[in-house]
């Protein structure tokens, strides 16, 4: 992401070009996991090709919608686009020089050590100046635009993680209730096999867990 959309002359156009691919991957992967794990109690009995086709369809639809919405956003360019690449390159080079001067200073003796220490001080000052400039660049509207786009994807993935945790909590809470219902209906022999979980028990578990009980 940094190489393709941030450290480039025009981050906005790069984000508009690459973000649909990331949107497709996020939605397709989340859809696959939901179909295979999150909805297995619904007994959809989907094969892998069917699930893959659904995931690809959801991913394509989300990427097209995302592409349409993102391309409607107009962000003014506040700084020369080459400054981003230049600062990034300078920062990497200066850090490499700083490491090299530290190694030389550790081995140098006498007057050479004094000169190398002076050079190291100037390099450290330049590095600090470049890092401060990079920090100021992060406040640019175009870079904030890039971060904002991926913030939405992070929210989506966080919601999915919350869904996964919630599903596990619901499974733990409805297990004893499902066993009780099975015993009432079929006696203790019903516990020999895998206990089926009715939809109404799943709904009750979701309601109880979401209410904070």
PDB file of C-alpha atoms in Angstrom:
ATOM      1  CA  UNK A   1       0.000   0.000   0.000  1.00  0.00           C
ATOM      2  CA  UNK A   2       2.781   2.420   0.894  1.00  0.00           C
ATOM      3  CA  UNK A   3       4.636   1.704  -2.327  1.00  0.00           C
ATOM      4  CA  UNK A   4       1.600   1.755  -4.618  1.00  0.00           C
ATOM      5  CA  UNK A   5      -0.605   4.462  -3.103  1.00  0.00           C
ATOM      6  CA  UNK A   6       1.268   6.640  -0.607  1.00  0.00           C
ATOM      7  CA  UNK A   7       4.861   7.107  -1.771  1.00  0.00           C
ATOM      8  CA  UNK A   8       3.800   8.087  -5.297  1.00  0.00           C
ATOM      9  CA  UNK A   9       3.481  11.456  -7.076  1.00  0.00           C
ATOM     10  CA  UNK A  10      -0.352  11.356  -7.040  1.00  0.00           C
ATOM     11  CA  UNK A  11      -1.753   9.335  -4.082  1.00  0.00           C
ATOM     12  CA  UNK A  12      -5.373  10.188  -4.932  1.00  0.00           C
ATOM     13  CA  UNK A  13      -5.270   8.780  -8.457  1.00  0.00           C
ATOM     14  CA  UNK A  14      -3.269   5.772  -7.270  1.00  0.00           C
ATOM     15  CA  UNK A  15      -5.885   5.061  -4.594  1.00  0.00           C
ATOM     16  CA  UNK A  16      -8.718   5.372  -7.099  1.00  0.00           C
ATOM     17  CA  UNK A  17      -6.894   2.891  -9.331  1.00  0.00           C
ATOM     18  CA  UNK A  18      -5.908   0.282  -6.704  1.00  0.00           C
ATOM     19  CA  UNK A  19      -8.606   0.491  -4.026  1.00  0.00           C
ATOM     20  CA  UNK A  20     -11.246  -1.529  -5.982  1.00  0.00           C
ATOM     21  CA  UNK A  21      -8.853  -4.495  -5.934  1.00  0.00           C
ATOM     22  CA  UNK A  22      -8.493  -4.316  -2.152  1.00  0.00           C
ATOM     23  CA  UNK A  23     -12.250  -3.849  -1.742  1.00  0.00           C
ATOM     24  CA  UNK A  24     -12.835  -6.959  -3.859  1.00  0.00           C
ATOM     25  CA  UNK A  25     -10.377  -9.028  -1.810  1.00  0.00           C
ATOM     26  CA  UNK A  26     -11.834  -7.931   1.550  1.00  0.00           C
ATOM     27  CA  UNK A  27     -15.456  -8.607   0.617  1.00  0.00           C
ATOM     28  CA  UNK A  28     -14.724 -11.862  -1.229  1.00  0.00           C
ATOM     29  CA  UNK A  29     -12.681 -13.331   1.633  1.00  0.00           C
ATOM     30  CA  UNK A  30     -15.174 -12.260   4.301  1.00  0.00           C
ATOM     31  CA  UNK A  31     -18.057 -13.685   2.265  1.00  0.00           C
ATOM     32  CA  UNK A  32     -16.268 -17.026   1.874  1.00  0.00           C
ATOM     33  CA  UNK A  33     -15.588 -17.287   5.592  1.00  0.00           C
ATOM     34  CA  UNK A  34     -19.180 -16.353   6.463  1.00  0.00           C
ATOM     35  CA  UNK A  35     -20.585 -18.947   4.045  1.00  0.00           C
ATOM     36  CA  UNK A  36     -18.322 -21.733   5.310  1.00  0.00           C
ATOM     37  CA  UNK A  37     -18.262 -20.916   9.032  1.00  0.00           C
ATOM     38  CA  UNK A  38     -20.752 -18.249  10.030  1.00  0.00           C
ATOM     39  CA  UNK A  39     -23.824 -19.699   8.313  1.00  0.00           C
ATOM     40  CA  UNK A  40     -23.117 -23.421   8.603  1.00  0.00           C
ATOM     41  CA  UNK A  41     -26.021 -23.857  11.054  1.00  0.00           C
ATOM     42  CA  UNK A  42     -28.437 -22.752   8.328  1.00  0.00           C
ATOM     43  CA  UNK A  43     -27.482 -25.906   6.379  1.00  0.00           C
ATOM     44  CA  UNK A  44     -27.188 -24.131   3.038  1.00  0.00           C
ATOM     45  CA  UNK A  45     -25.173 -27.102   1.715  1.00  0.00           C
ATOM     46  CA  UNK A  46     -23.249 -24.987  -0.763  1.00  0.00           C
ATOM     47  CA  UNK A  47     -20.368 -26.578  -2.619  1.00  0.00           C
ATOM     48  CA  UNK A  48     -17.018 -24.836  -2.826  1.00  0.00           C
ATOM     49  CA  UNK A  49     -17.564 -23.676  -6.457  1.00  0.00           C
ATOM     50  CA  UNK A  50     -20.967 -22.257  -5.482  1.00  0.00           C
ATOM     51  CA  UNK A  51     -19.546 -20.486  -2.443  1.00  0.00           C
ATOM     52  CA  UNK A  52     -16.639 -19.179  -4.510  1.00  0.00           C
ATOM     53  CA  UNK A  53     -19.025 -17.866  -7.169  1.00  0.00           C
ATOM     54  CA  UNK A  54     -21.104 -16.067  -4.517  1.00  0.00           C
ATOM     55  CA  UNK A  55     -17.982 -14.594  -2.911  1.00  0.00           C
ATOM     56  CA  UNK A  56     -16.643 -13.406  -6.268  1.00  0.00           C
ATOM     57  CA  UNK A  57     -20.023 -11.883  -7.100  1.00  0.00           C
ATOM     58  CA  UNK A  58     -20.198 -10.042  -3.773  1.00  0.00           C
ATOM     59  CA  UNK A  59     -16.597  -8.884  -4.156  1.00  0.00           C
ATOM     60  CA  UNK A  60     -17.169  -7.614  -7.696  1.00  0.00           C
ATOM     61  CA  UNK A  61     -20.357  -5.802  -6.713  1.00  0.00           C
ATOM     62  CA  UNK A  62     -18.627  -4.170  -3.724  1.00  0.00           C
ATOM     63  CA  UNK A  63     -15.589  -3.170  -5.810  1.00  0.00           C
ATOM     64  CA  UNK A  64     -17.771  -1.609  -8.530  1.00  0.00           C
ATOM     65  CA  UNK A  65     -19.816   0.336  -5.974  1.00  0.00           C
ATOM     66  CA  UNK A  66     -16.627   1.389  -4.200  1.00  0.00           C
ATOM     67  CA  UNK A  67     -15.035   2.468  -7.491  1.00  0.00           C
ATOM     68  CA  UNK A  68     -18.070   4.588  -8.376  1.00  0.00           C
ATOM     69  CA  UNK A  69     -18.183   6.240  -4.944  1.00  0.00           C
ATOM     70  CA  UNK A  70     -14.425   6.829  -4.701  1.00  0.00           C
ATOM     71  CA  UNK A  71     -14.182   8.377  -8.164  1.00  0.00           C
ATOM     72  CA  UNK A  72     -16.843  10.916  -7.252  1.00  0.00           C
ATOM     73  CA  UNK A  73     -14.548  12.362  -4.572  1.00  0.00           C
ATOM     74  CA  UNK A  74     -12.412  15.307  -5.644  1.00  0.00           C
ATOM     75  CA  UNK A  75      -9.364  16.046  -3.495  1.00  0.00           C
ATOM     76  CA  UNK A  76      -7.249  19.142  -4.219  1.00  0.00           C
ATOM     77  CA  UNK A  77      -3.509  18.625  -4.524  1.00  0.00           C
ATOM     78  CA  UNK A  78      -1.857  20.749  -1.845  1.00  0.00           C
ATOM     79  CA  UNK A  79       1.792  19.879  -2.472  1.00  0.00           C
ATOM     80  CA  UNK A  80       3.896  18.942  -5.467  1.00  0.00           C
ATOM     81  CA  UNK A  81       3.415  15.208  -5.885  1.00  0.00           C
ATOM     82  CA  UNK A  82       7.145  14.543  -6.314  1.00  0.00           C
ATOM     83  CA  UNK A  83       7.801  15.792  -2.782  1.00  0.00           C
ATOM     84  CA  UNK A  84       6.352  12.605  -1.306  1.00  0.00           C
ATOM     85  CA  UNK A  85       8.690  10.321  -3.242  1.00  0.00           C
ATOM     86  CA  UNK A  86      11.666  12.626  -2.665  1.00  0.00           C
ATOM     87  CA  UNK A  87      11.171  12.773   1.112  1.00  0.00           C
ATOM     88  CA  UNK A  88      10.672   9.024   1.353  1.00  0.00           C
ATOM     89  CA  UNK A  89      13.885   8.368  -0.616  1.00  0.00           C
ATOM     90  CA  UNK A  90      15.853  10.906   1.433  1.00  0.00           C
ATOM     91  CA  UNK A  91      14.597   9.389   4.672  1.00  0.00           C
ATOM     92  CA  UNK A  92      15.743   5.891   3.688  1.00  0.00           C
ATOM     93  CA  UNK A  93      19.134   7.123   2.460  1.00  0.00           C
ATOM     94  CA  UNK A  94      19.776   9.232   5.554  1.00  0.00           C
ATOM     95  CA  UNK A  95      18.931   6.357   7.886  1.00  0.00           C
ATOM     96  CA  UNK A  96      21.387   4.153   5.974  1.00  0.00           C
ATOM     97  CA  UNK A  97      24.109   6.826   6.219  1.00  0.00           C
ATOM     98  CA  UNK A  98      23.382   7.261   9.941  1.00  0.00           C
ATOM     99  CA  UNK A  99      23.862   3.534  10.552  1.00  0.00           C
ATOM    100  CA  UNK A 100      27.083   3.567   8.554  1.00  0.00           C
ATOM    101  CA  UNK A 101      28.534   6.551  10.446  1.00  0.00           C
ATOM    102  CA  UNK A 102      27.721   4.898  13.773  1.00  0.00           C
ATOM    103  CA  UNK A 103      29.674   1.822  12.729  1.00  0.00           C
ATOM    104  CA  UNK A 104      32.600   3.932  11.556  1.00  0.00           C
ATOM    105  CA  UNK A 105      32.526   6.007  14.732  1.00  0.00           C
ATOM    106  CA  UNK A 106      32.667   2.857  16.850  1.00  0.00           C
ATOM    107  CA  UNK A 107      35.872   1.727  15.087  1.00  0.00           C
ATOM    108  CA  UNK A 108      37.536   5.086  14.458  1.00  0.00           C
ATOM    109  CA  UNK A 109      40.170   6.544  16.771  1.00  0.00           C
ATOM    110  CA  UNK A 110      41.845   9.886  17.282  1.00  0.00           C
ATOM    111  CA  UNK A 111      41.124  12.792  14.959  1.00  0.00           C
ATOM    112  CA  UNK A 112      39.141  10.606  12.534  1.00  0.00           C
ATOM    113  CA  UNK A 113      36.674   9.784  15.280  1.00  0.00           C
ATOM    114  CA  UNK A 114      36.081  13.515  15.864  1.00  0.00           C
ATOM    115  CA  UNK A 115      35.323  14.146  12.189  1.00  0.00           C
ATOM    116  CA  UNK A 116      33.050  11.125  11.928  1.00  0.00           C
ATOM    117  CA  UNK A 117      31.194  12.146  15.065  1.00  0.00           C
ATOM    118  CA  UNK A 118      30.664  15.606  13.562  1.00  0.00           C
ATOM    119  CA  UNK A 119      29.351  14.058  10.337  1.00  0.00           C
ATOM    120  CA  UNK A 120      27.061  11.807  12.358  1.00  0.00           C
ATOM    121  CA  UNK A 121      25.638  14.827  14.167  1.00  0.00           C
ATOM    122  CA  UNK A 122      24.816  16.568  10.865  1.00  0.00           C
ATOM    123  CA  UNK A 123      23.252  13.390   9.462  1.00  0.00           C
ATOM    124  CA  UNK A 124      21.079  13.018  12.565  1.00  0.00           C
ATOM    125  CA  UNK A 125      19.931  16.621  12.211  1.00  0.00           C
ATOM    126  CA  UNK A 126      19.042  16.105   8.561  1.00  0.00           C
ATOM    127  CA  UNK A 127      17.201  12.894   9.443  1.00  0.00           C
ATOM    128  CA  UNK A 128      15.152  14.720  12.064  1.00  0.00           C
ATOM    129  CA  UNK A 129      14.295  17.471   9.557  1.00  0.00           C
ATOM    130  CA  UNK A 130      13.154  14.940   6.947  1.00  0.00           C
ATOM    131  CA  UNK A 131      11.072  13.041   9.506  1.00  0.00           C
ATOM    132  CA  UNK A 132       9.390  16.291  10.561  1.00  0.00           C
ATOM    133  CA  UNK A 133       8.653  17.078   6.917  1.00  0.00           C
ATOM    134  CA  UNK A 134       7.212  13.580   6.476  1.00  0.00           C
ATOM    135  CA  UNK A 135       4.999  14.126   9.514  1.00  0.00           C
ATOM    136  CA  UNK A 136       3.727  17.385   8.011  1.00  0.00           C
ATOM    137  CA  UNK A 137       3.077  15.593   4.732  1.00  0.00           C
ATOM    138  CA  UNK A 138       0.785  13.167   6.560  1.00  0.00           C
ATOM    139  CA  UNK A 139      -1.618  16.054   7.185  1.00  0.00           C
ATOM    140  CA  UNK A 140      -2.099  16.599   3.464  1.00  0.00           C
ATOM    141  CA  UNK A 141      -5.645  16.140   2.244  1.00  0.00           C
ATOM    142  CA  UNK A 142      -4.654  13.616  -0.418  1.00  0.00           C
ATOM    143  CA  UNK A 143      -2.886  11.344   2.068  1.00  0.00           C
ATOM    144  CA  UNK A 144      -5.797  11.686   4.478  1.00  0.00           C
ATOM    145  CA  UNK A 145      -8.017  10.583   1.597  1.00  0.00           C
ATOM    146  CA  UNK A 146      -5.956   7.398   1.193  1.00  0.00           C
ATOM    147  CA  UNK A 147      -6.156   6.637   4.928  1.00  0.00           C
ATOM    148  CA  UNK A 148      -9.901   7.328   4.990  1.00  0.00           C
ATOM    149  CA  UNK A 149     -10.594   4.805   2.220  1.00  0.00           C
ATOM    150  CA  UNK A 150      -8.828   2.030   4.100  1.00  0.00           C
ATOM    151  CA  UNK A 151     -10.445   3.065   7.360  1.00  0.00           C
ATOM    152  CA  UNK A 152     -13.760   1.824   5.975  1.00  0.00           C
ATOM    153  CA  UNK A 153     -12.196  -1.522   5.061  1.00  0.00           C
ATOM    154  CA  UNK A 154     -10.742  -1.786   8.566  1.00  0.00           C
ATOM    155  CA  UNK A 155     -14.202  -1.138   9.995  1.00  0.00           C
ATOM    156  CA  UNK A 156     -15.590  -3.936   7.814  1.00  0.00           C
ATOM    157  CA  UNK A 157     -12.940  -6.392   8.968  1.00  0.00           C
ATOM    158  CA  UNK A 158     -13.474  -5.317  12.603  1.00  0.00           C
ATOM    159  CA  UNK A 159     -17.209  -5.977  12.248  1.00  0.00           C
ATOM    160  CA  UNK A 160     -16.390  -9.413  10.886  1.00  0.00           C
ATOM    161  CA  UNK A 161     -14.139 -10.165  13.868  1.00  0.00           C
ATOM    162  CA  UNK A 162     -16.934  -9.009  16.171  1.00  0.00           C
ATOM    163  CA  UNK A 163     -19.316 -11.303  14.296  1.00  0.00           C
ATOM    164  CA  UNK A 164     -16.931 -14.239  14.746  1.00  0.00           C
ATOM    165  CA  UNK A 165     -16.548 -13.569  18.475  1.00  0.00           C
ATOM    166  CA  UNK A 166     -20.296 -13.136  18.846  1.00  0.00           C
ATOM    167  CA  UNK A 167     -20.964 -16.410  17.045  1.00  0.00           C
ATOM    168  CA  UNK A 168     -18.637 -18.205  19.443  1.00  0.00           C
ATOM    169  CA  UNK A 169     -20.363 -16.610  22.456  1.00  0.00           C
ATOM    170  CA  UNK A 170     -23.780 -17.594  21.109  1.00  0.00           C
ATOM    171  CA  UNK A 171     -22.606 -21.169  20.550  1.00  0.00           C
ATOM    172  CA  UNK A 172     -21.379 -21.382  24.143  1.00  0.00           C
ATOM    173  CA  UNK A 173     -24.624 -19.991  25.530  1.00  0.00           C
ATOM    174  CA  UNK A 174     -27.095 -22.062  23.499  1.00  0.00           C
ATOM    175  CA  UNK A 175     -25.283 -25.395  23.849  1.00  0.00           C
ATOM    176  CA  UNK A 176     -26.855 -26.377  27.191  1.00  0.00           C
ATOM    177  CA  UNK A 177     -30.280 -25.141  26.048  1.00  0.00           C
ATOM    178  CA  UNK A 178     -30.065 -27.193  22.837  1.00  0.00           C
ATOM    179  CA  UNK A 179     -29.141 -30.287  24.877  1.00  0.00           C
ATOM    180  CA  UNK A 180     -32.108 -29.733  27.216  1.00  0.00           C
ATOM    181  CA  UNK A 181     -34.509 -29.371  24.275  1.00  0.00           C
ATOM    182  CA  UNK A 182     -33.127 -32.557  22.698  1.00  0.00           C
ATOM    183  CA  UNK A 183     -33.597 -34.504  25.946  1.00  0.00           C
ATOM    184  CA  UNK A 184     -37.157 -33.255  26.307  1.00  0.00           C
ATOM    185  CA  UNK A 185     -37.996 -34.297  22.749  1.00  0.00           C
ATOM    186  CA  UNK A 186     -36.101 -37.577  22.447  1.00  0.00           C
ATOM    187  CA  UNK A 187     -34.821 -38.573  25.860  1.00  0.00           C
ATOM    188  CA  UNK A 188     -31.215 -39.267  26.775  1.00  0.00           C
ATOM    189  CA  UNK A 189     -30.742 -41.261  23.550  1.00  0.00           C
ATOM    190  CA  UNK A 190     -30.896 -37.971  21.657  1.00  0.00           C
ATOM    191  CA  UNK A 191     -27.529 -36.956  23.139  1.00  0.00           C
ATOM    192  CA  UNK A 192     -25.742 -39.943  21.610  1.00  0.00           C
ATOM    193  CA  UNK A 193     -25.663 -38.310  18.190  1.00  0.00           C
ATOM    194  CA  UNK A 194     -24.870 -34.713  17.318  1.00  0.00           C
ATOM    195  CA  UNK A 195     -27.530 -32.487  18.833  1.00  0.00           C
ATOM    196  CA  UNK A 196     -29.362 -30.385  16.225  1.00  0.00           C
ATOM    197  CA  UNK A 197     -29.857 -26.711  17.002  1.00  0.00           C
ATOM    198  CA  UNK A 198     -33.236 -25.260  15.951  1.00  0.00           C
ATOM    199  CA  UNK A 199     -33.336 -21.816  14.387  1.00  0.00           C
ATOM    200  CA  UNK A 200     -35.400 -20.383  17.244  1.00  0.00           C
ATOM    201  CA  UNK A 201     -32.667 -21.332  19.728  1.00  0.00           C
ATOM    202  CA  UNK A 202     -30.065 -19.586  17.562  1.00  0.00           C
ATOM    203  CA  UNK A 203     -32.274 -16.492  17.443  1.00  0.00           C
ATOM    204  CA  UNK A 204     -32.743 -16.580  21.200  1.00  0.00           C
ATOM    205  CA  UNK A 205     -28.997 -16.848  21.740  1.00  0.00           C
ATOM    206  CA  UNK A 206     -28.345 -13.886  19.441  1.00  0.00           C
ATOM    207  CA  UNK A 207     -31.007 -11.823  21.214  1.00  0.00           C
ATOM    208  CA  UNK A 208     -29.634 -12.604  24.670  1.00  0.00           C
ATOM    209  CA  UNK A 209     -25.993 -12.014  23.695  1.00  0.00           C
ATOM    210  CA  UNK A 210     -26.721  -8.746  21.872  1.00  0.00           C
ATOM    211  CA  UNK A 211     -28.716  -7.425  24.814  1.00  0.00           C
ATOM    212  CA  UNK A 212     -25.672  -7.819  27.060  1.00  0.00           C
ATOM    213  CA  UNK A 213     -27.098 -10.486  29.306  1.00  0.00           C
TER     214      UNK A 213
END
